[in-house]
Amino acid sequence: MNKTTSLATTVTLCLALTMTACSNSNSDEGGGKAAGDGKQITLKVLRSWPQPVYSGYFDEVIKEYEQSHPNIKIQAEAIYDETLKDKMKVILGGSDVPDIFFSWGSEYAQKYIRAGVVKDVSSYLENDPAWKNSFIPSALKSYQYEGKTYGIPLRLLGKFFVYNKEIFAKHQLQEPKTYDEFMKLCETLKNAGVTPIAYGQQDIWASIHYETAFNLMMVNPEVRAKDYNYKTGEWTNPGYVDALKKFKELQDKGYFNSNVNTTPADMALQSFLAGKSAMYYSYSEEFPQMVEAMGDNWDVFPMPPMEGEDGDLKSIVGGADGFVVSSESKHPDEAIDFLKFLTSKANAEKMVKMNTWQSSVIGAVNKETSFPQNVKAMQLLLDRGVNEWLDVQINSKLVDVYWTSAAPLMEGFKSPEDIMKEVQQVAKEVKELK
C-alpha cells in the first residue's frame, strides 16, 4: 500500500455493488485445470503502481507469461491508488469486471468478500502446497476470512524505526531493546540538541501507524479482535486510552519536531534524510530513499516492546497488498495460473531487484536481490509476524474518528478519553447499521 489507505471511499461498496456478483458462488470447483487448453482467451488485470519506474517489471513478467502461453493475452491496466478505489466502485457495479484486480488485505478485502465479488481461492492453494507454503504466513493471512483464502499477496510491508548511524555513534547510542530504553534514548538526543524523531501528520494517515503499534502492545489480543470486528466492537478497554497517551507523550516530551500538524509526512522524511533528526518511523517501501540519500549510514529496528503490557509485544505493524480474482471471471484457472507465475520465487526475486520492493514470498529478499537493511527488516517480519495497519482492520467510520482526532489530540483540544468516547459511540452506530 502506498501510504496506509483510507477506507472511507469504500464505505458504501456493498450497497453500490450489483447483486449479479453475488449470484456466483465464492467457492471454486477445485482448480487443477491446466491454464491454456488451446482456446484463445484474454485475462484483464487491474493493478496499482502506474509509475514508469515500476511498470517495467510487470511488462516483463507479462511478456514472459504470454510467450509460454500463446493462447492467453494479458490485458493490463495500472491506476494510482485513490483513482483505483473510485474506479473499483464503478466497475464492480457493471459488467466489465477485470479477471484479476488489486486489493489491500484485511477489512479492505473483506468488503469485497462479503459482497461476493471475489473468488475463494483456497483449493488452488491447498492443491499446490509448495506454492501455499512459499508465502510469509502473515501475508497470506491478510486475505483469509472465515477459514478461507480469497487473495494472493504480492508484497508485505512493515513499519520500522530507521536511524542515522552517525548520530547514534556520536552519542554512543545502541538500538533499544525495550520501550523504556527507547524513551531514554530519545531523552539523551533531546538533551544533546538533536531532534529524536522526524514526524509529520498533515497527512492524516501518519498518526495511525503509531496508534496501531500502541494499541497492539497495550490491549489484549482477544479484546482487540472483538473490538476491531464491527459486529462486536465496544472499545471500552482502558488500554486504548493509554495507547493514545503514549502517542501524545512523544510530543509532550519534545521527542518530535515542532509543528507536526502542519508538517507533511514527506517533509518529515526529507528532514531525516538530511540528517536533521536521528530517527523516522518508516514503512519499508520508503527504504530505497534511505539508500539513495544516505548510502549505508542508516539502519532499522522495530518498535521496541513495552514490558509488562497485556498486548502483543512481538508482531510488527505492517500489511500486505496483492491481487484477488473476480467471482465473475470466466477464466479463474488461468487467472490463478498467472498469479502463480507472478509470485514464483524467480519472479519475486526479479521484483525485488527491479522495483526495490518487499516481497511476500519467503526468501525473495536476500543479499543478492536487496540491501542489508531490507534483508534485516524482512527477516524480522518473517520471524515476528505482522499486525496490520489499524485503518485496514477496522470499519471506515472508526478510522475517520482516529484520523480526524490526531490533530486536536496533539494540540490538546481533545483528550484521549474524549477520543475513545467518540470511538465507542461510532462503534454502536456501526453495529446498528449492519
XYZ file of C-alpha atoms in Angstrom:
434
model
C 0.000 0.000 0.000
C 1.438 3.338 -0.938
C 0.708 5.008 2.409
C -1.872 3.459 4.640
C -5.047 3.731 2.723
C -8.315 5.419 3.588
C -11.309 3.106 3.631
C -13.776 5.958 3.709
C -14.247 5.884 -0.047
C -15.307 2.236 0.130
C -17.859 2.517 2.930
C -20.743 2.194 0.501
C -19.181 -0.574 -1.556
C -21.560 -3.322 -0.510
C -24.545 -1.123 -1.229
C -23.208 0.033 -4.585
C -22.400 -3.400 -5.960
C -24.972 -5.045 -8.137
C -26.357 -8.310 -6.986
C -25.161 -10.070 -10.111
C -21.797 -10.697 -8.455
C -23.449 -12.391 -5.537
C -25.204 -14.895 -7.772
C -21.919 -16.731 -8.342
C -20.521 -18.986 -5.654
C -17.319 -17.833 -3.965
C -16.012 -21.387 -3.804
C -14.062 -22.714 -6.761
C -14.515 -26.062 -8.415
C -11.247 -27.424 -7.094
C -8.933 -25.944 -9.700
C -6.400 -28.159 -11.356
C -7.332 -27.445 -14.986
C -4.196 -26.641 -16.963
C -4.039 -22.993 -17.920
C -4.389 -22.611 -21.640
C -6.236 -25.506 -23.324
C -5.723 -24.111 -26.812
C -8.628 -21.690 -26.801
C -7.643 -18.037 -27.233
C -8.594 -16.016 -24.170
C -7.918 -12.592 -22.679
C -7.258 -12.023 -18.987
C -7.976 -8.496 -17.777
C -5.771 -7.303 -14.933
C -6.183 -4.065 -12.975
C -3.239 -3.161 -10.775
C -1.792 -0.278 -8.811
C 1.679 1.266 -9.384
C 1.359 3.033 -12.761
C 4.682 4.831 -12.299
C 7.064 4.069 -15.194
C 9.783 3.043 -12.739
C 7.578 0.152 -11.601
C 5.820 -0.764 -14.835
C 8.876 -2.366 -16.437
C 8.716 -5.304 -14.067
C 5.073 -6.065 -14.826
C 5.601 -5.612 -18.566
C 8.478 -8.084 -18.493
C 6.594 -10.709 -16.491
C 3.524 -10.407 -18.716
C 5.642 -10.765 -21.844
C 7.283 -13.918 -20.480
C 3.945 -15.399 -19.495
C 2.368 -14.722 -22.887
C 5.354 -16.290 -24.648
C 4.917 -19.518 -22.695
C 1.100 -19.361 -23.019
C 0.467 -18.276 -26.629
C -3.288 -18.731 -26.314
C -3.508 -16.235 -23.410
C -3.399 -12.461 -23.768
C -2.917 -10.344 -20.638
C -4.693 -7.001 -20.918
C -3.297 -4.954 -18.032
C -4.202 -1.509 -16.737
C -2.425 0.393 -13.960
C -4.037 3.144 -11.867
C -2.950 5.228 -8.891
C -4.364 4.177 -5.522
C -7.018 6.831 -4.996
C -8.255 6.649 -8.591
C -8.273 2.873 -8.372
C -10.569 2.868 -5.342
C -13.065 5.116 -7.076
C -12.916 3.122 -10.300
C -13.489 -0.170 -8.486
C -16.784 1.094 -7.089
C -17.928 1.772 -10.645
C -16.673 -1.305 -12.466
C -17.825 -3.757 -9.803
C -21.329 -2.487 -10.387
C -21.066 -3.118 -14.133
C -20.423 -5.970 -16.493
C -16.777 -5.322 -17.441
C -15.088 -6.560 -14.277
C -11.366 -7.455 -14.522
C -10.487 -11.102 -14.023
C -7.776 -10.039 -11.576
C -7.669 -6.817 -9.609
C -5.530 -5.215 -6.937
C -6.639 -5.211 -3.316
C -5.174 -4.475 0.067
C -5.781 -7.114 2.696
C -7.795 -7.398 5.907
C -11.056 -5.385 6.191
C -10.498 -3.757 2.788
C -10.510 -7.159 1.071
C -13.258 -8.400 3.348
C -15.649 -5.782 1.979
C -15.229 -7.454 -1.407
C -15.536 -10.919 0.136
C -18.753 -10.152 1.999
C -20.207 -8.611 -1.149
C -19.481 -11.844 -3.042
C -17.395 -10.230 -5.773
C -14.139 -12.142 -5.243
C -13.419 -15.821 -5.596
C -12.459 -18.257 -2.878
C -9.025 -19.489 -3.995
C -8.429 -21.844 -1.069
C -8.455 -25.085 -3.033
C -5.909 -23.791 -5.559
C -3.506 -23.202 -2.696
C -4.340 -26.487 -0.976
C -3.786 -28.385 -4.233
C -0.322 -26.826 -4.544
C 1.174 -26.855 -1.030
C 4.586 -25.769 -2.293
C 3.035 -22.549 -3.636
C 0.971 -22.005 -0.494
C 3.971 -22.544 1.771
C 6.124 -20.167 -0.263
C 4.334 -17.141 1.224
C 5.133 -15.471 4.517
C 2.183 -16.703 6.624
C 1.132 -13.251 7.853
C 0.934 -12.045 4.231
C -1.419 -14.846 3.223
C -3.445 -14.327 6.389
C -4.328 -10.823 5.181
C -6.643 -12.366 2.577
C -8.253 -15.000 4.785
C -11.816 -14.765 6.036
C -13.817 -17.340 7.989
C -11.283 -20.067 7.262
C -10.973 -19.444 3.518
C -8.455 -17.584 1.382
C -9.598 -15.006 -1.171
C -6.431 -13.335 -2.415
C -2.791 -13.764 -3.326
C -0.311 -11.403 -1.624
C 2.374 -9.779 -3.763
C 4.147 -7.596 -1.211
C 4.486 -7.417 2.571
C 5.379 -4.066 4.111
C 6.459 -3.383 7.678
C 6.870 -0.351 9.898
C 10.318 0.230 11.403
C 12.295 2.974 13.022
C 15.138 3.965 10.732
C 18.036 5.732 12.376
C 21.107 7.737 11.404
C 24.110 5.595 12.343
C 26.474 8.565 12.508
C 24.244 10.394 15.012
C 23.841 7.246 17.107
C 27.603 6.643 17.132
C 28.355 10.261 18.047
C 26.154 9.991 21.134
C 27.170 6.387 21.907
C 23.659 5.024 21.390
C 22.583 1.477 20.599
C 19.373 0.096 19.116
C 16.868 -0.049 22.000
C 15.571 -3.448 23.038
C 12.687 -2.165 25.200
C 10.393 0.847 25.093
C 11.962 2.223 28.278
C 15.358 2.128 26.562
C 13.810 3.864 23.574
C 12.464 6.717 25.717
C 15.828 7.140 27.473
C 17.495 7.259 24.059
C 15.095 9.992 22.949
C 15.808 11.984 26.100
C 19.557 11.721 25.516
C 19.178 13.009 21.969
C 16.906 15.876 23.007
C 19.319 16.949 25.737
C 22.106 16.940 23.159
C 20.138 19.319 20.930
C 19.159 16.651 18.380
C 15.554 16.131 17.258
C 14.935 12.490 18.201
C 12.127 11.665 15.734
C 11.041 13.325 12.498
C 7.248 13.238 12.279
C 4.579 14.965 10.215
C 0.855 14.298 10.408
C -0.501 16.845 7.973
C -1.119 13.632 6.018
C -3.631 12.153 8.422
C -2.672 8.537 7.726
C 0.677 9.042 9.519
C -0.799 9.020 13.024
C -2.485 5.668 12.515
C 0.876 3.886 12.368
C 1.809 4.932 15.896
C -1.717 4.278 17.147
C -1.674 0.805 15.600
C 1.593 -0.014 17.353
C 0.488 1.235 20.760
C -2.923 -0.470 20.566
C -1.113 -3.652 19.590
C 1.061 -3.622 22.703
C -1.349 -2.159 25.250
C -4.600 -4.044 24.556
C -5.065 -7.784 24.981
C -5.228 -9.562 21.586
C -8.624 -11.141 22.339
C -10.059 -7.772 23.304
C -8.676 -6.156 20.151
C -10.075 -8.926 17.972
C -13.525 -8.365 19.432
C -13.343 -4.568 19.127
C -11.877 -4.493 15.634
C -14.805 -6.614 14.430
C -17.567 -4.150 13.509
C -20.208 -6.656 14.673
C -18.919 -6.889 18.258
C -16.719 -3.843 18.919
C -17.192 -1.907 22.164
C -13.795 -0.180 22.597
C -14.158 0.252 26.358
C -10.805 -1.250 27.370
C -8.626 1.383 29.110
C -5.660 0.245 27.033
C -6.933 2.299 24.086
C -6.822 5.477 26.171
C -3.357 4.558 27.432
C -2.208 3.982 23.846
C -3.251 7.497 22.832
C -1.499 8.873 25.908
C 1.722 7.125 24.878
C 1.430 8.654 21.431
C 0.832 12.135 22.830
C 3.716 11.677 25.271
C 6.218 11.618 22.418
C 5.236 15.183 21.588
C 4.798 16.363 25.174
C 8.360 15.302 25.979
C 9.693 17.079 22.905
C 10.765 13.973 21.008
C 9.027 15.012 17.782
C 9.939 18.049 15.721
C 7.745 21.117 16.188
C 4.560 21.819 14.208
C 3.706 18.189 13.489
C 0.146 19.054 12.427
C 1.364 21.294 9.606
C 4.299 19.112 8.566
C 3.682 16.725 5.638
C 4.957 13.196 6.129
C 7.254 13.536 3.110
C 8.799 16.655 4.591
C 9.488 14.796 7.828
C 11.150 12.043 5.831
C 13.294 14.563 3.957
C 14.319 16.083 7.290
C 15.566 12.688 8.426
C 17.350 12.042 5.140
C 19.137 15.372 5.503
C 20.447 14.431 8.955
C 18.228 16.884 10.848
C 16.780 14.188 13.095
C 18.049 10.909 14.466
C 15.080 8.660 13.663
C 11.996 8.330 11.497
C 9.173 5.781 11.795
C 9.243 4.486 8.248
C 7.405 1.831 6.327
C 9.678 -0.395 4.308
C 8.516 0.876 0.912
C 10.488 4.035 1.722
C 13.782 2.217 2.301
C 15.181 2.844 -1.210
C 15.106 6.572 -0.426
C 17.415 5.924 2.519
C 19.858 4.068 0.290
C 19.847 6.846 -2.307
C 20.273 9.710 0.174
C 22.310 8.115 2.951
C 24.213 5.213 1.458
C 24.941 2.824 4.330
C 24.633 5.483 7.064
C 21.350 4.100 8.387
C 19.839 1.011 9.930
C 16.487 -0.225 11.244
C 14.880 -1.575 14.403
C 11.227 -2.451 15.162
C 9.059 -0.561 17.638
C 10.515 -1.725 20.966
C 8.177 -3.768 23.199
C 6.566 -2.229 26.298
C 7.460 -4.641 29.053
C 4.611 -5.543 31.382
C 1.817 -4.695 28.952
C -1.001 -7.148 28.171
C -0.872 -6.935 24.375
C 1.152 -8.389 21.527
C 4.789 -7.454 22.154
C 6.153 -9.405 19.201
C 4.310 -8.550 15.981
C 5.373 -5.683 13.736
C 2.926 -3.141 12.313
C 2.554 -3.635 8.575
C 0.362 -5.140 5.898
C 0.112 -6.988 2.629
C -1.137 -5.975 -0.776
C -1.762 -8.145 -3.778
C -4.495 -9.464 -6.042
C -7.922 -11.071 -5.944
C -9.802 -12.952 -8.666
C -13.268 -11.777 -9.628
C -16.103 -14.191 -8.922
C -17.402 -13.119 -12.352
C -14.264 -14.281 -14.178
C -14.864 -16.822 -16.919
C -11.236 -17.928 -16.671
C -10.453 -18.449 -12.980
C -7.993 -21.304 -13.567
C -5.973 -19.214 -15.992
C -6.135 -16.225 -13.634
C -4.708 -18.317 -10.821
C -2.044 -19.742 -13.118
C -0.898 -16.214 -13.982
C -0.814 -15.208 -10.302
C 1.186 -18.322 -9.541
C 3.671 -17.283 -12.227
C 3.769 -13.710 -10.930
C 4.529 -14.881 -7.382
C 7.027 -17.601 -8.254
C 10.356 -17.370 -6.403
C 12.154 -16.322 -9.585
C 9.705 -13.524 -10.383
C 9.523 -12.439 -6.754
C 13.294 -12.036 -6.746
C 13.081 -10.149 -10.023
C 10.507 -7.789 -8.480
C 12.773 -7.118 -5.522
C 15.708 -6.339 -7.820
C 13.846 -4.237 -10.366
C 11.423 -2.342 -8.113
C 13.348 -2.444 -4.804
C 10.147 -3.720 -3.187
C 9.456 -6.145 -0.360
C 8.043 -9.498 -1.430
C 5.526 -11.727 0.309
C 7.471 -14.758 -0.947
C 9.812 -16.286 1.616
C 13.467 -15.703 0.735
C 12.893 -13.397 -2.233
C 14.523 -10.538 -0.343
C 18.096 -11.710 0.163
C 21.664 -10.404 -0.050
C 21.746 -10.986 -3.813
C 18.498 -9.156 -4.534
C 18.485 -6.343 -1.975
C 20.443 -4.229 0.510
C 21.301 -5.375 4.068
C 18.756 -3.212 5.904
C 15.911 -4.600 3.822
C 17.103 -8.170 4.353
C 17.181 -7.494 8.109
C 13.682 -5.987 8.077
C 12.177 -8.835 6.063
C 13.705 -11.417 8.398
C 12.095 -9.612 11.331
C 8.738 -9.704 9.536
C 9.158 -13.434 8.929
C 10.273 -14.187 12.496
C 7.852 -11.955 14.366
C 4.804 -11.724 12.118
C 2.738 -8.706 11.097
C -0.228 -6.970 12.655
C -1.936 -4.882 10.029
C -2.385 -1.140 9.946
C -5.373 -0.098 12.031
C -7.100 1.598 9.105
C -7.397 -1.644 7.136
C -8.541 -3.634 10.172
C -11.477 -1.566 11.391
C -14.620 -0.048 9.923
C -14.012 3.109 7.907
C -16.256 5.208 10.189
C -13.999 4.334 13.109
C -10.952 5.132 11.001
C -12.375 8.608 10.391
C -12.579 9.234 14.152
C -8.955 8.248 14.636
C -7.771 10.301 11.666
C -9.690 13.478 12.461
C -8.756 13.279 16.146
C -4.995 13.170 15.685
C -4.526 16.924 15.214
C -6.721 18.028 18.157
C -5.021 15.375 20.297
C -1.616 16.893 19.594
C -2.944 20.425 20.127
C -4.552 19.444 23.409
C -8.066 20.245 22.202
C -9.176 16.628 22.675
C -8.117 14.233 25.405
C -7.551 10.516 24.826
C -10.687 9.908 26.877
C -12.716 12.246 24.624
C -11.499 10.455 21.512
C -12.331 6.991 22.810
C -15.825 8.119 23.804
C -16.313 9.127 20.167
C -14.977 5.772 19.001
C -17.358 3.959 21.346
C -20.343 5.937 20.062
C -19.469 5.330 16.429
C -18.923 1.636 17.147
C -22.531 1.460 18.406
C -23.786 3.238 15.298
C -21.844 0.883 13.009
C -23.342 -2.173 14.682
C -26.835 -0.780 14.247
C -26.258 -0.090 10.529
C -25.008 -3.558 9.692
